[in-house]
XYZ file of C-alpha atoms in Angstrom:
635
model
C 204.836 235.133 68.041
C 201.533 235.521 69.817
C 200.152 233.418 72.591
C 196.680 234.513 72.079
C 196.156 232.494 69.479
C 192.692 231.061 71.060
C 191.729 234.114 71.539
C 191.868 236.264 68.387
C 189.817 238.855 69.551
C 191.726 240.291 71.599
C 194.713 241.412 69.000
C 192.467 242.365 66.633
C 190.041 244.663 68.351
C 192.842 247.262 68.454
C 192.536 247.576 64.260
C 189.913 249.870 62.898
C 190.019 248.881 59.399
C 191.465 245.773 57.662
C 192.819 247.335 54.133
C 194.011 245.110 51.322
C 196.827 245.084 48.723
C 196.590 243.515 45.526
C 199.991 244.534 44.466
C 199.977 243.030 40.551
C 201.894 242.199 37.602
C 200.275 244.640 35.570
C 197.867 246.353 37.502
C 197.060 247.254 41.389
C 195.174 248.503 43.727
C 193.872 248.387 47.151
C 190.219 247.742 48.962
C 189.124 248.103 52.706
C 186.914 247.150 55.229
C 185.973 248.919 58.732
C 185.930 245.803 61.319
C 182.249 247.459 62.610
C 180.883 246.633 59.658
C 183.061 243.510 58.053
C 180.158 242.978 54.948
C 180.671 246.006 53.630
C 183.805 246.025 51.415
C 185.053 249.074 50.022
C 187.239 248.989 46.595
C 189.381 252.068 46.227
C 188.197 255.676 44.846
C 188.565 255.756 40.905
C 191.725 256.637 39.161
C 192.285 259.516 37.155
C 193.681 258.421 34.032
C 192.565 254.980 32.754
C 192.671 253.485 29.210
C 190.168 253.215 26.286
C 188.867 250.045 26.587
C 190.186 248.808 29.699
C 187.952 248.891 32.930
C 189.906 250.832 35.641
C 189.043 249.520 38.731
C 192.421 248.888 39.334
C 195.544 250.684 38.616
C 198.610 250.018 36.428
C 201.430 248.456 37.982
C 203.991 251.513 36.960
C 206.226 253.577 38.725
C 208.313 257.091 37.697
C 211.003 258.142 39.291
C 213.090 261.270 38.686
C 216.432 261.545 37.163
C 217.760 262.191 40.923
C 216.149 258.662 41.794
C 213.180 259.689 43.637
C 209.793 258.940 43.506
C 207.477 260.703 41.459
C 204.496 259.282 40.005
C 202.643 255.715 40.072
C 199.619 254.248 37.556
C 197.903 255.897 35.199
C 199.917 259.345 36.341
C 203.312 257.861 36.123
C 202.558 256.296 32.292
C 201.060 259.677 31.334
C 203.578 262.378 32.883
C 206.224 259.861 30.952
C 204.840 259.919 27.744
C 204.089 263.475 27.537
C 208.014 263.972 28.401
C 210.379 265.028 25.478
C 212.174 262.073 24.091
C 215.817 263.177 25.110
C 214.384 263.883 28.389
C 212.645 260.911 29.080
C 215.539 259.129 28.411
C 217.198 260.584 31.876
C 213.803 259.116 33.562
C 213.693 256.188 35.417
C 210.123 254.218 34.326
C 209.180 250.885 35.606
C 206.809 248.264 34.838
C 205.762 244.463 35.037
C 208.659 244.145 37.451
C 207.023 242.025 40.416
C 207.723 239.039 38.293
C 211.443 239.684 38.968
C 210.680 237.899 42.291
C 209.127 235.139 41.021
C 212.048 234.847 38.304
C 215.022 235.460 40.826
C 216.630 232.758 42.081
C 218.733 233.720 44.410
C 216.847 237.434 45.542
C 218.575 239.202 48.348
C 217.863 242.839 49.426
C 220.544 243.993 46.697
C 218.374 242.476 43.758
C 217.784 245.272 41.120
C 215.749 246.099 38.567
C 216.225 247.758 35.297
C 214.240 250.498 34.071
C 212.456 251.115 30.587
C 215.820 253.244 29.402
C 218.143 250.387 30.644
C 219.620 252.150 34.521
C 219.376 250.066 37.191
C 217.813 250.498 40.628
C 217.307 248.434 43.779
C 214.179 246.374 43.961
C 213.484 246.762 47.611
C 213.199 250.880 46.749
C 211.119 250.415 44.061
C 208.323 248.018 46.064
C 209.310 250.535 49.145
C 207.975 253.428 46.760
C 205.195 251.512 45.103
C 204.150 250.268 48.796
C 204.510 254.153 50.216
C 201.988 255.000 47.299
C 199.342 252.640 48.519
C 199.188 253.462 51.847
C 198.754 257.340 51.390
C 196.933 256.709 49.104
C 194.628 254.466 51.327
C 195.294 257.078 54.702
C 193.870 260.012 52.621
C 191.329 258.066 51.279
C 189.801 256.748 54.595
C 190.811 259.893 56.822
C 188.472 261.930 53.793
C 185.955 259.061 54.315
C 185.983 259.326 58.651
C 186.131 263.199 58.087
C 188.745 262.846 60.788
C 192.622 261.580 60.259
C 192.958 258.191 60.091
C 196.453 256.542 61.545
C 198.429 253.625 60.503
C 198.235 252.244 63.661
C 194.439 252.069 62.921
C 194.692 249.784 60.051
C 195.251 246.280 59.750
C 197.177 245.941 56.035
C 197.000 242.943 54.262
C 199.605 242.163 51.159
C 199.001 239.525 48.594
C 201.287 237.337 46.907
C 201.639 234.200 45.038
C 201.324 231.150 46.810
C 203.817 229.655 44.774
C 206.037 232.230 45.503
C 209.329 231.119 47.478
C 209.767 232.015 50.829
C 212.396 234.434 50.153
C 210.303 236.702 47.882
C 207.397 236.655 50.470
C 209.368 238.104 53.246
C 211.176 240.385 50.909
C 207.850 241.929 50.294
C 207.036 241.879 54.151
C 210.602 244.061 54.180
C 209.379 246.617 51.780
C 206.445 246.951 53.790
C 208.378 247.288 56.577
C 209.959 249.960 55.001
C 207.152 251.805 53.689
C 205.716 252.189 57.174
C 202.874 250.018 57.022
C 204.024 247.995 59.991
C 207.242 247.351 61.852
C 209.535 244.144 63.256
C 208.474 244.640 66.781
C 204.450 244.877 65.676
C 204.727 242.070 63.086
C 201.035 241.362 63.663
C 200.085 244.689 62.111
C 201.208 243.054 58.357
C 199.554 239.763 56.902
C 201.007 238.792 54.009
C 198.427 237.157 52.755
C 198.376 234.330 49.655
C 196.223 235.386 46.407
C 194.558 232.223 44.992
C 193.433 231.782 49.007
C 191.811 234.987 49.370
C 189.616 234.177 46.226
C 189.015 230.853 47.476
C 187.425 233.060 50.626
C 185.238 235.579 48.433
C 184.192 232.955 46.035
C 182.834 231.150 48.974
C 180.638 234.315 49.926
C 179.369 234.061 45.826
C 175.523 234.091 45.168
C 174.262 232.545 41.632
C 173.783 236.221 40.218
C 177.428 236.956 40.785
C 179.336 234.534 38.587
C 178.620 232.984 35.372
C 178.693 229.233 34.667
C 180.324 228.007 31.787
C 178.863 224.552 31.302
C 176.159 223.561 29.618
C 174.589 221.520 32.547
C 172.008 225.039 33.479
C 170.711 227.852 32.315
C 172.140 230.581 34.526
C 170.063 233.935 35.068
C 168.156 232.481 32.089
C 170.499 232.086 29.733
C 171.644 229.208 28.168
C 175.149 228.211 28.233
C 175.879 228.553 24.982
C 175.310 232.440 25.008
C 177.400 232.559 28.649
C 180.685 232.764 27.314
C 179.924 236.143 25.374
C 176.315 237.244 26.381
C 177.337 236.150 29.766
C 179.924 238.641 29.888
C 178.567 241.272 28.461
C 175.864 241.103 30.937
C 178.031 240.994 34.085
C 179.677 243.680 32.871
C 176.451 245.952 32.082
C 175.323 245.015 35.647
C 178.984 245.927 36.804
C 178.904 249.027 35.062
C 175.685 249.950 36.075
C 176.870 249.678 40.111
C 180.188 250.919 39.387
C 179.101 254.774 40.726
C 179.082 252.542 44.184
C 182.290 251.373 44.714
C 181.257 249.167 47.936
C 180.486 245.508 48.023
C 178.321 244.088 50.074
C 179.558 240.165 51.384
C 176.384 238.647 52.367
C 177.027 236.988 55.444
C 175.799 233.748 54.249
C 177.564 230.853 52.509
C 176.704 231.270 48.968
C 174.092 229.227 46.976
C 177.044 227.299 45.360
C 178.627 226.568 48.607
C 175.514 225.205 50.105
C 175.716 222.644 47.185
C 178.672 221.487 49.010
C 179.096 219.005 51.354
C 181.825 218.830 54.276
C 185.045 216.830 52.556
C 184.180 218.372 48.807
C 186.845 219.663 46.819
C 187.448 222.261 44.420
C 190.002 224.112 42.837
C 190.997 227.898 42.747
C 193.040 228.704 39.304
C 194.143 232.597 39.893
C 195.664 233.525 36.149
C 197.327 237.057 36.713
C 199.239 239.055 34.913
C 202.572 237.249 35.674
C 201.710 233.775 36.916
C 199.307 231.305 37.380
C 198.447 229.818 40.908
C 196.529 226.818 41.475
C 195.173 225.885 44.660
C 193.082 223.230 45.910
C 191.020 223.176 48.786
C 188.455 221.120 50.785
C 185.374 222.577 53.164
C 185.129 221.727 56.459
C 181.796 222.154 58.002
C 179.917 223.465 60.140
C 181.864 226.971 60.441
C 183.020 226.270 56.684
C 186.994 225.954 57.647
C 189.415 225.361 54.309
C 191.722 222.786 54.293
C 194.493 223.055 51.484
C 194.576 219.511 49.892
C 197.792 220.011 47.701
C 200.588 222.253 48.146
C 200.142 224.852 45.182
C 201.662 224.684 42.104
C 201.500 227.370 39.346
C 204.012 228.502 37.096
C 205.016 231.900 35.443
C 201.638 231.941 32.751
C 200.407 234.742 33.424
C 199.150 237.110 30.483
C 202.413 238.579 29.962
C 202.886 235.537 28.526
C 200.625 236.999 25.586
C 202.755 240.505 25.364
C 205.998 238.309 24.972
C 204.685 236.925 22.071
C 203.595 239.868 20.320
C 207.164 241.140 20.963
C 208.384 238.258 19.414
C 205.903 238.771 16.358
C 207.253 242.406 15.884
C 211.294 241.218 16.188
C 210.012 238.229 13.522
C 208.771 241.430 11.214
C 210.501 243.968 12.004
C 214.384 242.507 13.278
C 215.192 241.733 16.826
C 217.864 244.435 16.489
C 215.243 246.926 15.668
C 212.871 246.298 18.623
C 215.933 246.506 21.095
C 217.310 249.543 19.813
C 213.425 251.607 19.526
C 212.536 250.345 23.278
C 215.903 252.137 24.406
C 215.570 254.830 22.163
C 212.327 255.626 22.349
C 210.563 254.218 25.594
C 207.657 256.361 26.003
C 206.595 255.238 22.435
C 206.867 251.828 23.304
C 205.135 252.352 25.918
C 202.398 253.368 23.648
C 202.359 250.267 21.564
C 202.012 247.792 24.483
C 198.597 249.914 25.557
C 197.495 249.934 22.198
C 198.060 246.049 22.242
C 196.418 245.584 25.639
C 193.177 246.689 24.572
C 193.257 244.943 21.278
C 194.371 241.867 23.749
C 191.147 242.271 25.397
C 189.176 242.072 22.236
C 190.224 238.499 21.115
C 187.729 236.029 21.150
C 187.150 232.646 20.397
C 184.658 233.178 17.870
C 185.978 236.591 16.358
C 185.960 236.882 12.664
C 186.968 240.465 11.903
C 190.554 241.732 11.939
C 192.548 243.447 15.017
C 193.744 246.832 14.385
C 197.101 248.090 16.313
C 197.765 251.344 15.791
C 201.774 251.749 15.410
C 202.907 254.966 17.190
C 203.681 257.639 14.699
C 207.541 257.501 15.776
C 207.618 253.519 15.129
C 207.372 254.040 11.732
C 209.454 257.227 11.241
C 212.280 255.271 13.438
C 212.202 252.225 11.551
C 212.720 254.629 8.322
C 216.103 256.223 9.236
C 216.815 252.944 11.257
C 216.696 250.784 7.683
C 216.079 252.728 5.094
C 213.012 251.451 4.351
C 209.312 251.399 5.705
C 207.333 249.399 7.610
C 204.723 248.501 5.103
C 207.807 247.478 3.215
C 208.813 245.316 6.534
C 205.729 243.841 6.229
C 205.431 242.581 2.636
C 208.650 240.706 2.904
C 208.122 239.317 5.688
C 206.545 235.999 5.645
C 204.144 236.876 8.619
C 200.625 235.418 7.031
C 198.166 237.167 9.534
C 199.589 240.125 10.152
C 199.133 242.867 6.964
C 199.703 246.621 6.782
C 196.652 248.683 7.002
C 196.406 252.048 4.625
C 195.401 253.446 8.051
C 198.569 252.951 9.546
C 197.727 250.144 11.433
C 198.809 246.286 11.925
C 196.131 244.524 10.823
C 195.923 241.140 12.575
C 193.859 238.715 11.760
C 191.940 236.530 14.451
C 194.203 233.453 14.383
C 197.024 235.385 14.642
C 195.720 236.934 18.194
C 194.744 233.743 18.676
C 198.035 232.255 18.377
C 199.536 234.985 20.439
C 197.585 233.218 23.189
C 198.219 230.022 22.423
C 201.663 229.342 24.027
C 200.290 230.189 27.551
C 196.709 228.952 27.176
C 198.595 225.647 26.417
C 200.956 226.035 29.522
C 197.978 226.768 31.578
C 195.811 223.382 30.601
C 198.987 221.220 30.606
C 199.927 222.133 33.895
C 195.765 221.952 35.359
C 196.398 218.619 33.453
C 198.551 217.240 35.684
C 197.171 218.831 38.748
C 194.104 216.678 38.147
C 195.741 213.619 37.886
C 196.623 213.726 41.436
C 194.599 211.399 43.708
C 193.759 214.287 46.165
C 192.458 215.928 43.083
C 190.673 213.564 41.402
C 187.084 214.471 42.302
C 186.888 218.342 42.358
C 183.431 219.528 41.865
C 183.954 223.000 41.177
C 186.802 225.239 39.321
C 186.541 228.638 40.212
C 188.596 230.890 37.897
C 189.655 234.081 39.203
C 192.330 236.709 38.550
C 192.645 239.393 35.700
C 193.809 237.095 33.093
C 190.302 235.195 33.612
C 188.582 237.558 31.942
C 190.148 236.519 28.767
C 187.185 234.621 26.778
C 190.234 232.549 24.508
C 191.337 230.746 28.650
C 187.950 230.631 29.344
C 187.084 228.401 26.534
C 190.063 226.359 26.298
C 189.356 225.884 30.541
C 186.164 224.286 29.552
C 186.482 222.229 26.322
C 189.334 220.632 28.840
C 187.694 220.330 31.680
C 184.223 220.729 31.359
C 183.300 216.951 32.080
C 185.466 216.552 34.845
C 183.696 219.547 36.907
C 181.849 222.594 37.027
C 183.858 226.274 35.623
C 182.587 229.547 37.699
C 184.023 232.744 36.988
C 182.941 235.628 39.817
C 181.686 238.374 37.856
C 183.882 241.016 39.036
C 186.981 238.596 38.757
C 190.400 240.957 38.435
C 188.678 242.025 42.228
C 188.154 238.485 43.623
C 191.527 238.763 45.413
C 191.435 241.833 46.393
C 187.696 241.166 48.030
C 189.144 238.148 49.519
C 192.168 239.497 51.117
C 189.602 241.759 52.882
C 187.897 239.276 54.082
C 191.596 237.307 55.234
C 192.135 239.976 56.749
C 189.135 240.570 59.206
C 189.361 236.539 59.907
C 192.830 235.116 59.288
C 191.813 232.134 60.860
C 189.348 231.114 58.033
C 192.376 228.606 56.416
C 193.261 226.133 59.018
C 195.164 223.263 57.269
C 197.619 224.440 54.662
C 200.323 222.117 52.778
C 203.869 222.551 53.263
C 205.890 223.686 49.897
C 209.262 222.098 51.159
C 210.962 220.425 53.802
C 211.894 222.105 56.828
C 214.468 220.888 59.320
C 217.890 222.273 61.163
C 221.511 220.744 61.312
C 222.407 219.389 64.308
C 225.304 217.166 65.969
C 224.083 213.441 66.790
C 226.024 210.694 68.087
C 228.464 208.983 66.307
C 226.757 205.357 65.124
C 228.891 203.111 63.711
C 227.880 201.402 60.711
C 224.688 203.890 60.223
C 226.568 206.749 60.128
C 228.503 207.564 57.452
C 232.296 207.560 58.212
C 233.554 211.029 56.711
C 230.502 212.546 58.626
C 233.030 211.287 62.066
C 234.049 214.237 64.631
C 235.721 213.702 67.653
C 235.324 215.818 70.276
C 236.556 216.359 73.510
C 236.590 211.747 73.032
C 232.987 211.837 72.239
C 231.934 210.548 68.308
C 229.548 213.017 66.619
C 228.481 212.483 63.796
C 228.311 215.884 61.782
C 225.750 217.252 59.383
C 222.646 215.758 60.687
C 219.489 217.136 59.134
C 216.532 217.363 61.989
C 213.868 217.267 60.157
C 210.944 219.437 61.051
C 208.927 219.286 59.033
C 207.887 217.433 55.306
C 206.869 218.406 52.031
C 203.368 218.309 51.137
C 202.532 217.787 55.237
C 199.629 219.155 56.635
C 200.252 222.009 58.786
C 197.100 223.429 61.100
C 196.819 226.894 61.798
C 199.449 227.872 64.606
C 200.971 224.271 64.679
C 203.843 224.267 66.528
C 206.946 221.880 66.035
C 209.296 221.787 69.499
C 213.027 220.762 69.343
C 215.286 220.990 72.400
C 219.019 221.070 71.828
C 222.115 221.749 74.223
C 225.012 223.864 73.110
C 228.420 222.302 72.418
C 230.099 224.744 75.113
C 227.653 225.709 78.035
C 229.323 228.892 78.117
C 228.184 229.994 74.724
C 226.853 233.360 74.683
C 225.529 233.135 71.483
C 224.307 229.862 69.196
C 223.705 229.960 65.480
C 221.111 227.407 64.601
C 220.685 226.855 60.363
C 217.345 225.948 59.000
C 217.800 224.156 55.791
C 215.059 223.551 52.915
C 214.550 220.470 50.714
C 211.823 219.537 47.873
C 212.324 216.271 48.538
C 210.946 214.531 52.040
C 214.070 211.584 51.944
C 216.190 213.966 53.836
C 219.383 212.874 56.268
C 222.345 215.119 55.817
C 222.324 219.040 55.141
C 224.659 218.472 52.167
C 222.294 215.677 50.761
C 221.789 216.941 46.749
C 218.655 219.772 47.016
C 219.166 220.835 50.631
C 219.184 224.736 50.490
C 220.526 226.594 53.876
C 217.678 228.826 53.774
C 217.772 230.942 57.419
C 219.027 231.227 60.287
C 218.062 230.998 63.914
C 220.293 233.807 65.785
C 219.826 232.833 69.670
C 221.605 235.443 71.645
C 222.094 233.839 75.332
C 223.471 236.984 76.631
C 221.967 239.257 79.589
C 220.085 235.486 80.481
C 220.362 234.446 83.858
C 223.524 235.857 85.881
C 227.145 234.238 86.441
C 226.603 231.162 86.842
C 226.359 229.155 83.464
C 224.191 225.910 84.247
C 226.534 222.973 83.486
C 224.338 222.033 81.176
C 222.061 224.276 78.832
C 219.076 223.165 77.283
C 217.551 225.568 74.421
C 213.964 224.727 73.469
C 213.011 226.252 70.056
C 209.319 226.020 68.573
C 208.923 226.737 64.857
C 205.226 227.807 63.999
C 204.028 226.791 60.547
C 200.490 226.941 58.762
C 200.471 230.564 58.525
C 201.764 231.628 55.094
C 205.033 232.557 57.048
C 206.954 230.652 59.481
C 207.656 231.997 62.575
C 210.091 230.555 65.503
C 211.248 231.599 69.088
C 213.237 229.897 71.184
C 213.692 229.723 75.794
C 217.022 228.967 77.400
C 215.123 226.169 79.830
C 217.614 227.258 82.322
C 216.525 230.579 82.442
C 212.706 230.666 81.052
C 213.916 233.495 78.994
C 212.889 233.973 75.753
C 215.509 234.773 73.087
C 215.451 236.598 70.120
C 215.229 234.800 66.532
C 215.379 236.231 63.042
C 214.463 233.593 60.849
C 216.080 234.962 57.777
C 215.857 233.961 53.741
C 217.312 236.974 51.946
C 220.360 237.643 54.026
C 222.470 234.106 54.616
């Protein structure tokens, strides 16, 4: 942990360039910024590759590996070099997609979680994010050593990661490990890595908005002159002509100014960040502090897996309801690549459903769909499709699915509903009560059917902004994280935090089975030292400090277990909820010479507020500092 912590400069003058993650459900990619020259934010070169009618700015989140396990191919190149393979080939290939949800999904994730790929092997998570993580930052090197016309290092670059807020702590450090073991930083230079939260680092770039970058979906102004009741679709369309238009420049300029919007503000408002992704949805709710414009988090984030996968599960569901759930299993096994094909021929059509759409969806089915389901039943599709009793969806002559509007529509509907419930509740939470904006970020934002539904719901209570360019508003933000991490300075603890400890026996509030005698002194076993509570302000850096004496002075080495509750009621470590969730590891040895102080005082400080806690930990005796490993994958 680093004392500097007044003085920021210091540790960060040694990083040329701040570069950014935005490692997604379904798509990725990275963007950078050279600390000279912070406003100017750079969003990766273009892929090769990309889909019809689906902007590439970022890449898809999909990984090939070799029959012998090793990496070959990621994004666009990976889908492409896997679909061209020959079917019993492919088969031997290992392909991968949609699988960061796995740590959202995992309950108990260690670093011997696996994954399974498209043609059903299984491999270890921690290689594939390893691989995936590798990618980026070559990717990124070449990129900015091409730029500099001179090689650039990793020890030049400062690398940001972003994750869910509402991810657990276990699957944020498990993503600091992969990074680890990609190279982008190391144990010993910790600092180098900020693993940084997603719906935050919007919340920081949508501060930096100007009215021309983000469209206002209420009816309460005109906005670039026009009226609101064009912005949902006209709206659009616009931003994206005037996106397309600057897309040959592939550098963003972050006025240093706090944006019009923001200067509406006034120190104590509130507003809310909703990030919808591909895999979940994050809410986050902050407050401004003037004069620098600090953010205070006013309510620990909640969110829930609603991402727009959510969407693809139905259509999956719609295609075992026509077509037999045994079917579907069978053809994604059998023929992968081909299914592969379907779910990009669905993503576009995905991106075509509107609220006010009248004209049918067409999904083309791949060629070896329908020549599959044939030998698979004896029958053919269109036959699949007349008996079943799927209204919306009919067989096109042109060998297509033809879906009707409300059957898109209700495709949506099952996580659009999720979404609003769970916003629903947020908002009837005191400290939530009177938000004046909702900024609504993430990939899945650009989806006009959540944009709507956001605003019929909530349109009264306060005013919707979408950022223009909004699957990049995290990745522009963790930029900006990343060149001033000190931006958030109050954040909300998720759980409880404590240790167990030993007290003294007291009779009558102490529970008798919790009685140890030792050496003729009463202890009373089990004790949960609270920390810290759930939902508790934390500052920036704030520091809890516990002292604690070993049972034996001549311990060389003293475990210490940090234990995690949702609830705040806490008093014993096997109260119902309490999860052991690291360990401190203080190794007393090589402190100090022969002679063991008769008594031993260890003084540990935990830091919180940062998106990770950190902890250390001096043998008073000694003033030696001991090593920790504060550990949630490995107990």
């Amino acid at each position: 942990m680093s004392c500097n912590d007044a003085d920021p400069v210091s540790d960060q003058q040694t990083f040329l360039v701040v570069v950014a993650i935005d490692f997604g459900t379904t798509s990725s990619g990275y963007a950078y910024s050279f600390t000279k020259e912070p406003e100017c934010i750079h969003v990766m070169r273009r892929w090769e590759g990309g889909d019809p009618g689906v902007s590439n700015q970022k890449t898809p989140t999909t990984i090939l590996l070799t029959p012998e396990r090793k990496f070959h191919s990621f994004g666009y190149a990976a889908r492409d070099f896997y679909h061209d393979l020959d079917p019993n080939e492919a088969k031997q290939w290992l392909y991968l997609e949609k699988f960061k949800m796995k740590l959202h999904t995992t309950g108990d994730l260690t670093m011997d979680t696996d994954l399974t790929a498209a043609n059903g092997k299984k491999v270890k998570a921690l290689e594939i994010f390893t691989y995936a993580l590798q990618y980026f930052k070559e990717q990124a090197l070449k990129e900015l050593s091409d730029q500099a016309g001179s090689d650039f290092e990793n020890s030049d670059v400062r690398w940001v990661i972003t994750v869910p807020a509402i991810w657990k702590q276990p699957a944020k450090q498990f993503m600091r490990e992969a990074a680890y073991q990609a190279g982008l930083a190391s144990p010993e230079n910790s600092e180098q890595l900020i693993i940084a939260l997603e719906p935050e680092a919007a919340s920081i770039y949508c501060r930096k908005l100007r009215l021309h970058q983000m469209i206002e979906l209420s009816s309460k102004a005109v906005v670039n002159g026009y009226s609101a009741s064009d912005t949902v679709g006209a709206g659009f369309a616009q931003a994206k002509e005037h996106v397309r238009r600057n897309r040959q420049s592939r550098t963003f300029l972050v006025e240093n100014v706090i944006g019009e919007i923001w200067s509406e503000l006034e120190e104590g408002d509130k507003y809310v960040v909703v990030d919808s992704g591909g895999g979940t949805v994050d809410l986050t709710v902050h407050q401004i502090r003037l004069p620098e414009g600090h953010l205070k988090e006013l309510y620990k984030a909640t969110g829930g897996p609603y991402g727009s996968l959510g969407v693809d599960y139905e259509f999956e569901k719609l295609l075992c309801k026509i077509f037999g759930e045994d079917f579907i299993e069978q053809f994604k096994i059998k023929r992968p690549a081909a299914w592969v094909d379907l779910m990009i021929a669905f993503e576009s059509r995905k991106r075509a459903a509107a609220p006010d759409r009248t004209n049918p969806l067409n999904i083309t089915l791949p060629f070896s769909f329908i020549d599959y389901y044939k030998k698979f039943r004896g029958h053919s599709v269109e036959h699949a499709l007349r008996k079943s009793n799927v209204d919306f969806v009919k067989w096109s002559s042109q060998g297509m699915l033809r879906m009707s509007p409300d059957a898109m529509n209700a495709l949506f509907k099952p996580t659009i509903d999720s979404i609003i419930e769970h916003l629903r509740d947020l908002f009837q939470k005191p400290e939530v009560s009177t938000v004046k904006f909702l900024f609504l970020v993430g990939g899945f934002a650009e989806a006009p059917l959540l944009q709507q539904a956001v605003q019929d719901a909530f349109g009264d209570k306060c005013r919707i902004i979408i950022p223009q360019d909004v699957g990049l508003t995290i990745l522009k933000g963790a930029v900006l994280f990343g060149l001033d991490p000190a931006v958030i300075k109050v954040r909300r603890s998720p759980l409880t935090y404590g240790v167990g400890v030993l007290n003294r026996y007291v009779e009558g509030k102490h529970p008798p089975e919790k009685l140890l005698v030792k050496d003729g002194t009463r202890w009373c076993t089990d004790v949960f030292d609270k920390f810290i509570s759930a939902d508790q302000s934390v500052a920036l850096g704030e520091l809890v400090k516990r002292s604690y004496t070993p049972a034996k002075p001549s311990q060389l080495v003293i475990i210490i277990n940090v234990y995690s509750s949702e609830h705040d009621d806490v008093c014993f470590i096997t109260d119902p909820g309490v999860k052991k969730c690291g360990t401190l590891r203080l190794d007393l040895t090589g402190t100090g010479g022969t002679a063991v102080p008769a008594r031993r005082e260890i003084q540990t400080l935990m830091q919180f507020g940062d998106t990770e806690i950190k902890a250390t930990a001096v043998d008073i005796a000694t003033s030696k500092s001991v090593k920790v490993g504060i550990d949630f994958l490995n107990y």
